[in-house]
Coordinates of C-alpha atoms in Angstrom, one line a residue:
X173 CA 0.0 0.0 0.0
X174 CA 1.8 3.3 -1.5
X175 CA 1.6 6.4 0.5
X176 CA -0.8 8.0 -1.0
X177 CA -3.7 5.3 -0.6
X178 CA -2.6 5.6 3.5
X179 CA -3.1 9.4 3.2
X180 CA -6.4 8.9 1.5
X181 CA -7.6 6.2 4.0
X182 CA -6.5 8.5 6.5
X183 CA -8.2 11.4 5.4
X184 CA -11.4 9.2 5.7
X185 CA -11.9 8.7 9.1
X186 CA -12.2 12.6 9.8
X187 CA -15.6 12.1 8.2
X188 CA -15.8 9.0 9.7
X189 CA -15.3 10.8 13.3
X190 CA -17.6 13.8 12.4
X191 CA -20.8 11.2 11.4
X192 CA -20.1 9.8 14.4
X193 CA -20.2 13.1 17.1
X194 CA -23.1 14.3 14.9
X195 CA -25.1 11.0 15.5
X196 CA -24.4 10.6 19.6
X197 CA -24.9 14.5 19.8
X198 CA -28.3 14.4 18.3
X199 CA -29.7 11.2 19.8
X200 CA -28.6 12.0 23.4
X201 CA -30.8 15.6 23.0
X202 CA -33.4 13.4 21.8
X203 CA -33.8 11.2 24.8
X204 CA -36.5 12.1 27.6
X205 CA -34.9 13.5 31.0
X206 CA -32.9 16.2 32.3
X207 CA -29.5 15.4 33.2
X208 CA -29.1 18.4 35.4
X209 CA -32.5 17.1 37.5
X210 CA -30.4 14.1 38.1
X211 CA -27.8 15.5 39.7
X212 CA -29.7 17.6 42.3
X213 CA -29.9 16.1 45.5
X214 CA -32.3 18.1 47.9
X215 CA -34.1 21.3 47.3
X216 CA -32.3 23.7 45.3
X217 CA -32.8 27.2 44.0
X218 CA -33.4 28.2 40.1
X219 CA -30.4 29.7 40.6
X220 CA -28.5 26.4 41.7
X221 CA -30.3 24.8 38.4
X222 CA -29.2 27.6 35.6
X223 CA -25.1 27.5 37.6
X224 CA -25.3 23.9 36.6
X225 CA -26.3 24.1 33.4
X226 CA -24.0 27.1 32.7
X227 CA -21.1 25.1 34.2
X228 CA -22.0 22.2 31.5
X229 CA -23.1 24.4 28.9
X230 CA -26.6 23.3 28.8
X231 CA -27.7 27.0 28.4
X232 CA -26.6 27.8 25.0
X233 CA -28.2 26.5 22.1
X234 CA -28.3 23.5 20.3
X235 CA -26.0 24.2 17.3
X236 CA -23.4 25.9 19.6
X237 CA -23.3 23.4 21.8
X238 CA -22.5 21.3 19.0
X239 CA -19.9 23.5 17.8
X240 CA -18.6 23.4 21.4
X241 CA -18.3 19.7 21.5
X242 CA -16.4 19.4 17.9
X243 CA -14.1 21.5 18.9
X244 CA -13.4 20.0 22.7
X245 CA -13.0 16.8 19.9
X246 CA -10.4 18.4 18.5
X247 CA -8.3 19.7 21.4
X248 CA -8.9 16.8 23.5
X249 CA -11.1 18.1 25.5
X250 CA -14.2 15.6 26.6
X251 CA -15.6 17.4 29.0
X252 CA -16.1 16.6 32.8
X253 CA -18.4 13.7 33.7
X254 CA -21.6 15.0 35.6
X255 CA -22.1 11.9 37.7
X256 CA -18.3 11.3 38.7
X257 CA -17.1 14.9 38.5
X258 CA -13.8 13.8 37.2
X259 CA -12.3 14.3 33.3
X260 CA -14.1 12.6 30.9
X261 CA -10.6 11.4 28.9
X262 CA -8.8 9.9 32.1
X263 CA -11.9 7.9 33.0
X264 CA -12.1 6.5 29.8
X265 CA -8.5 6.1 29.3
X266 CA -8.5 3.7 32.5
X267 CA -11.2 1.8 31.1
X268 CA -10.4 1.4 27.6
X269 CA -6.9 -1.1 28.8
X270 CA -9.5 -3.7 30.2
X271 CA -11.4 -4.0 27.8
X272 CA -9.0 -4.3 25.1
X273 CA -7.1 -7.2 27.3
X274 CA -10.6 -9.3 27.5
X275 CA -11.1 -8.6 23.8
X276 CA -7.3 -9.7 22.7
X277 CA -7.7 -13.0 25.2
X278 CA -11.2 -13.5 23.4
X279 CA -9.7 -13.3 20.0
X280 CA -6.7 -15.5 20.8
X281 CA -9.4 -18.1 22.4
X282 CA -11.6 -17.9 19.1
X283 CA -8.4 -18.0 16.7
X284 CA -7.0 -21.4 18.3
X285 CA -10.4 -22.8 18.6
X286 CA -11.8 -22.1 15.4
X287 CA -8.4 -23.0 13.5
X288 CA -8.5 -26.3 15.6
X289 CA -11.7 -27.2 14.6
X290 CA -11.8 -26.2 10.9
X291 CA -8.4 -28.4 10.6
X292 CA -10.0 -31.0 12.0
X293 CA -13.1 -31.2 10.2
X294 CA -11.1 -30.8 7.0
X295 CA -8.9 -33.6 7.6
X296 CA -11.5 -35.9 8.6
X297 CA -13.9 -34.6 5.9
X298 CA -17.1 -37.2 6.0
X299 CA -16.8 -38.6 9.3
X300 CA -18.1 -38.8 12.7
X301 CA -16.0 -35.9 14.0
X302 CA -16.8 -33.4 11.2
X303 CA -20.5 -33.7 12.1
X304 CA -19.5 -33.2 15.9
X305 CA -17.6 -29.9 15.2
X306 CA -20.2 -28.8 12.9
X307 CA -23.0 -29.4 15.7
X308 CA -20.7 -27.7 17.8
X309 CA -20.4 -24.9 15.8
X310 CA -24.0 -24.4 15.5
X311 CA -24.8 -24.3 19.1
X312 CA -21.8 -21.8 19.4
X313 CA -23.0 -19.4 17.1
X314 CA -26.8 -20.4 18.2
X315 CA -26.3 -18.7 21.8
X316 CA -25.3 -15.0 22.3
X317 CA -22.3 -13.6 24.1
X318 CA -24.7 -12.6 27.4
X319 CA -26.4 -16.2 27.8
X320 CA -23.2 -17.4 27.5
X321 CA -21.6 -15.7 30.4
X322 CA -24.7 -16.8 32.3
X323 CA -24.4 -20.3 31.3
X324 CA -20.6 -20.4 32.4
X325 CA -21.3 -18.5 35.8
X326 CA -23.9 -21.6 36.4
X327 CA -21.0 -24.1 35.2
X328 CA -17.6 -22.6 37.3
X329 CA -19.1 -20.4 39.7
X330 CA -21.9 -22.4 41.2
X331 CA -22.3 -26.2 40.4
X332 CA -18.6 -26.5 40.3
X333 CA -16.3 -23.2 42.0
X334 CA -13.3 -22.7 40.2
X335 CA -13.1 -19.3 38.7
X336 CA -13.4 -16.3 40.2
X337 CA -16.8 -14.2 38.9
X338 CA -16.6 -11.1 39.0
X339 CA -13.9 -8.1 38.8
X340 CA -10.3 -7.9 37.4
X341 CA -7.8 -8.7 40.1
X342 CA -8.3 -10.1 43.7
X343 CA -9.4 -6.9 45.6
X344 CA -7.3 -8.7 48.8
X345 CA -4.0 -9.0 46.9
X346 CA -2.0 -5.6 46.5
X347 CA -0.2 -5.6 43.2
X348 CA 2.3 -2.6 42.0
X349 CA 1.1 -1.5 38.2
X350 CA 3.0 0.5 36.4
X351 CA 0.1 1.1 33.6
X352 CA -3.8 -0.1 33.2
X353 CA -2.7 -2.7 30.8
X354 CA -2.2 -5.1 33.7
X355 CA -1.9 -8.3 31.5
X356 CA 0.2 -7.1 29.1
X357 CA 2.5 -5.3 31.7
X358 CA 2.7 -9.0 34.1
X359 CA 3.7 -10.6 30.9
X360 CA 6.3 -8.0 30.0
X361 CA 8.0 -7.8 33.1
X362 CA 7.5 -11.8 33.5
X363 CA 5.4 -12.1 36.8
X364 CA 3.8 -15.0 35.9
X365 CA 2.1 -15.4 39.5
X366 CA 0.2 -11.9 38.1
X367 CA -0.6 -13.2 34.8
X368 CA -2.1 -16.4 36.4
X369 CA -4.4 -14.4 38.8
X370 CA -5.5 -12.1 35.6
X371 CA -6.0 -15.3 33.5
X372 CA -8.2 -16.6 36.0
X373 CA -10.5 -13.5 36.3
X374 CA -10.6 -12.8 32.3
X375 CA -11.1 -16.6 31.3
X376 CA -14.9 -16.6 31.9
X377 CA -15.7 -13.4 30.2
X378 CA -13.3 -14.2 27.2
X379 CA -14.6 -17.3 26.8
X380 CA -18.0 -16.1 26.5
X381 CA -17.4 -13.6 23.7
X382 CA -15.1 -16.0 22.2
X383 CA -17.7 -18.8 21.5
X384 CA -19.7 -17.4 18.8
X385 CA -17.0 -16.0 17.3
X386 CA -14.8 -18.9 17.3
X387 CA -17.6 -20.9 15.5
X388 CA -17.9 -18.2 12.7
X389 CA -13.5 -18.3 12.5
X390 CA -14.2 -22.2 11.9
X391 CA -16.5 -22.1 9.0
X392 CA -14.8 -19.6 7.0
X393 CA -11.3 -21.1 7.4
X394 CA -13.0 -25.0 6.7
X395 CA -15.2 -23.6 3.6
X396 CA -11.7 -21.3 2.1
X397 CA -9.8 -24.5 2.7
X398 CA -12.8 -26.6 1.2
X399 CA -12.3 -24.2 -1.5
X400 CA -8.5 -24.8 -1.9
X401 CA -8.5 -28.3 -1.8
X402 CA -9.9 -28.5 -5.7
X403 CA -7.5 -26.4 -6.9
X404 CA -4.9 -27.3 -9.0
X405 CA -1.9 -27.0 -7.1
X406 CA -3.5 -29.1 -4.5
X407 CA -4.3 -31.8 -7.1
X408 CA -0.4 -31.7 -8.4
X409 CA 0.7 -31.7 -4.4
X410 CA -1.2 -35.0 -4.3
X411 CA 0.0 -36.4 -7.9
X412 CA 3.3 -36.0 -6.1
X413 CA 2.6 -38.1 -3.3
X414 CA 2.8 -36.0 -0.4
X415 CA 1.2 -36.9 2.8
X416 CA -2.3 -35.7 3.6
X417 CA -0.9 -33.3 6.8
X418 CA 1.4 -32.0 4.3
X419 CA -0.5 -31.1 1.4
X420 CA -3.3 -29.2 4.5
X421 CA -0.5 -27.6 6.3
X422 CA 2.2 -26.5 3.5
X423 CA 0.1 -26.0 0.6
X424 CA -4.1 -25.7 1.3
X425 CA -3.7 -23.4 4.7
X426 CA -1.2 -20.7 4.1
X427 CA -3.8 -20.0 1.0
X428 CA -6.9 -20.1 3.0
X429 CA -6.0 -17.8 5.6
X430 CA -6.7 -14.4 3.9
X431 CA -10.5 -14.2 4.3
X432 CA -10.0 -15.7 7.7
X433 CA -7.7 -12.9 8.7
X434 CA -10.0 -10.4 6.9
X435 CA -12.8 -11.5 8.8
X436 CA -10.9 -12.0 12.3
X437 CA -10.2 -8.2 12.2
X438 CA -13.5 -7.4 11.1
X439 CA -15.2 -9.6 14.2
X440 CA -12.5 -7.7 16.8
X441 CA -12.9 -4.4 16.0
X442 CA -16.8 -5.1 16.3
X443 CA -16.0 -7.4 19.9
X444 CA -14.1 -4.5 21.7
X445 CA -17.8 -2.6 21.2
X446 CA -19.9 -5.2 22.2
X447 CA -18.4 -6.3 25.8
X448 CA -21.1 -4.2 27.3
X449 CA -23.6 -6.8 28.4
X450 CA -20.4 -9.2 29.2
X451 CA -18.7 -7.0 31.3
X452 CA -21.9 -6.1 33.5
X453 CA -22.6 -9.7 34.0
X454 CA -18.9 -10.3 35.3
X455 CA -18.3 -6.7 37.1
X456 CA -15.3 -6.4 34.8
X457 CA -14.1 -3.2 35.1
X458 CA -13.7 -2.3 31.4
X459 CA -15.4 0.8 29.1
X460 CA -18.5 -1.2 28.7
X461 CA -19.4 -1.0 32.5
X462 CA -18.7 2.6 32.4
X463 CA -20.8 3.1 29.3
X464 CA -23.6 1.4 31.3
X465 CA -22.9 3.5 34.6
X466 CA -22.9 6.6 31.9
X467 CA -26.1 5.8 30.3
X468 CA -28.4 4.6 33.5
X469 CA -27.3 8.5 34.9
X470 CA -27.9 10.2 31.9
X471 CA -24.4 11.3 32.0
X472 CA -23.8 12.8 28.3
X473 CA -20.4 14.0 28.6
X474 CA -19.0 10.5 29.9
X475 CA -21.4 9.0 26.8
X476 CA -20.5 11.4 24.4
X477 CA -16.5 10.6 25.5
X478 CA -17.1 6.9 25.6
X479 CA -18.5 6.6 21.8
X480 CA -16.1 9.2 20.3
X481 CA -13.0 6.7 21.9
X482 CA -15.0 3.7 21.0
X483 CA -15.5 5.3 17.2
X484 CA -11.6 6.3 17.2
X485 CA -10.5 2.9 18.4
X486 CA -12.8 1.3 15.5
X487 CA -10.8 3.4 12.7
X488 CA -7.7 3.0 14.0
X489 CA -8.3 -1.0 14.2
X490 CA -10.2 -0.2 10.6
X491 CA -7.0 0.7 9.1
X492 CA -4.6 -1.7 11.1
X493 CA -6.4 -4.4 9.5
X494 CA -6.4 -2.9 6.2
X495 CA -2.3 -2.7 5.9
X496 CA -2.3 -6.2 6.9
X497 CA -4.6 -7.4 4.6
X498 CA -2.5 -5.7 2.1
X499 CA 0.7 -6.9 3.5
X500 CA -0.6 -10.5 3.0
X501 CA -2.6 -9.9 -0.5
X502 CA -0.3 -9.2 -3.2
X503 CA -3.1 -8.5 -5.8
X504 CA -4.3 -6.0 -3.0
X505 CA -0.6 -4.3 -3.0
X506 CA -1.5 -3.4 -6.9

């Protein structure tokens, strides 16, 4: 990809960005309730309502408000949040590491899985086990990401107690972080005792948004190497006499991966926004918990910041994806 396709890609996601304020900045106006009637406790004066909204710039008008947000956007600024009283970016910012830990675990758990499986049921194409992972897949993909957190809260946390449930880290263990990307960091610095106790807190929630996904990873990657195996290189691999493992690893695989890896960035982009419902179900301290606390308080500079990271994070993943789709695709390249 030259430099002038990046340029243009990233000239795209300023529009991208704009769609995206304009959107959240309409539909939260449009939504019944006052969020400065929330946040009076006790009698106050008129005067104590019109400070507030002043101090939050509910007073001005609709279009300047807007004006006002975009350019906050563009400095940086999100605001303060009206529930928390605290800056809209730094609550965020200590979310947003969570989240993208239980969504890279997920992803890893979906990618072995699903390549696993789709090898498998390749290999032993017409038998016994290729109708078990297909019945497997189905009831994967069958069952959303929320009734699967139930179902494995039922499983490890109350007919059989393994797991923790609920949280990030042992509240009664004191641990010295260095940044919010806890998992990353244990493994970086190699405190494996860390990494254990994080594993064990993430492995529920990851699991649960990596089930669906996984089956979807597994029937792309069996259907492209389907696809591969009645090709003629495959045919000539065989006429050759090379063993079955070889002919799926070396030849079929590396030429089946591309929509599998298209599709794999695709699915994570859209799994870091849609831990919501996960992370409430497991009190895991990520961006989707504080999009829920945000929402329940009508708190629309935290929801306005949340979405306009969340929208950022998707472009930036957006074009990640897209160099290495590129890198990989030589026809792409030209």
């Amino acid at each position: 990809m030259n430099a002038n396709v990046l340029f243009r890609r990233l000239l795209l996601a300023i529009p991208t960005l704009f769609g995206v304020a304009l959107v959240v900045f309409v539909l939260l106006r449009l939504i019944p309730g006052d969020p400065v009637a929330m946040m009076i406790v006790g009698e106050s004066t008129p005067e104590d309502i019109q400070q507030l909204r002043v101090q939050f710039g509910l007073d001005k008008s609709i279009p300047h408000q807007f004006l006002i947000f975009l350019q906050d956007i563009a400095t940086g600024n999100l605001g303060t949040s009206i529930m928390l009283k605290q800056d809209v970016l730094t609550l965020v910012l200590k979310s947003v590491p969570a989240t993208l830990e239980l969504a890279v675990v997920a992803i890893i758990i979906s990618l072995i899985a699903g390549f696993l499986f789709a090898l498998a049921a390749t290999y032993w194409r017409g038998g016994i086990l290729e109708s078990l992972i297909d019945s497997i897949n189905s009831v994967a993909l069958a069952i959303p990401e929320f009734l699967w957190a139930l179902l494995l809260i039922l499983a490890f946390g109350v007919m059989w107690p393994v797991l923790p449930l609920s949280g990030r880290i042992d509240p009664s263990r004191s641990f010295d972080f260095s940044t919010q990307f806890y998992l990353f960091e244990s493994l970086a610095t190699l405190r494996f005792s860390q990494v254990g106790e994080l594993l064990q807190h993430l492995i529920l929630p990851a699991t649960a948004l990596a089930l669906p996904l996984l089956a979807v990873i597994a029937r792309v990657l069996k259907s492209s190497l389907l696809e591969a195996n009645v090709q003629d290189y495959i045919l000539l691999a065989r006429v050759k006499g090379f063993a079955r493992p070889r002919v799926l690893f070396r030849h079929a695989l590396p030429n089946a991966l591309l929509p599998t890896i298209t599709l794999t960035g695709v699915n994570f982009v859209f799994l870091v926004g849609g831990t919501v419902l996960v992370e409430l179900i497991f009190a895991y301290p990520g961006i989707g918990n504080l999009l829920y606390v945000a929402a329940i308080n009508r708190d629309l500079p935290l929801i306005q910041g949340v979405t306009i990271v969340f929208a950022f994070i998707f472009v930036i993943m957006n074009f990640a994806f897209d160099l290495l789709h590129s890198a990989l695709n030589v026809r792409a390249r030209h």
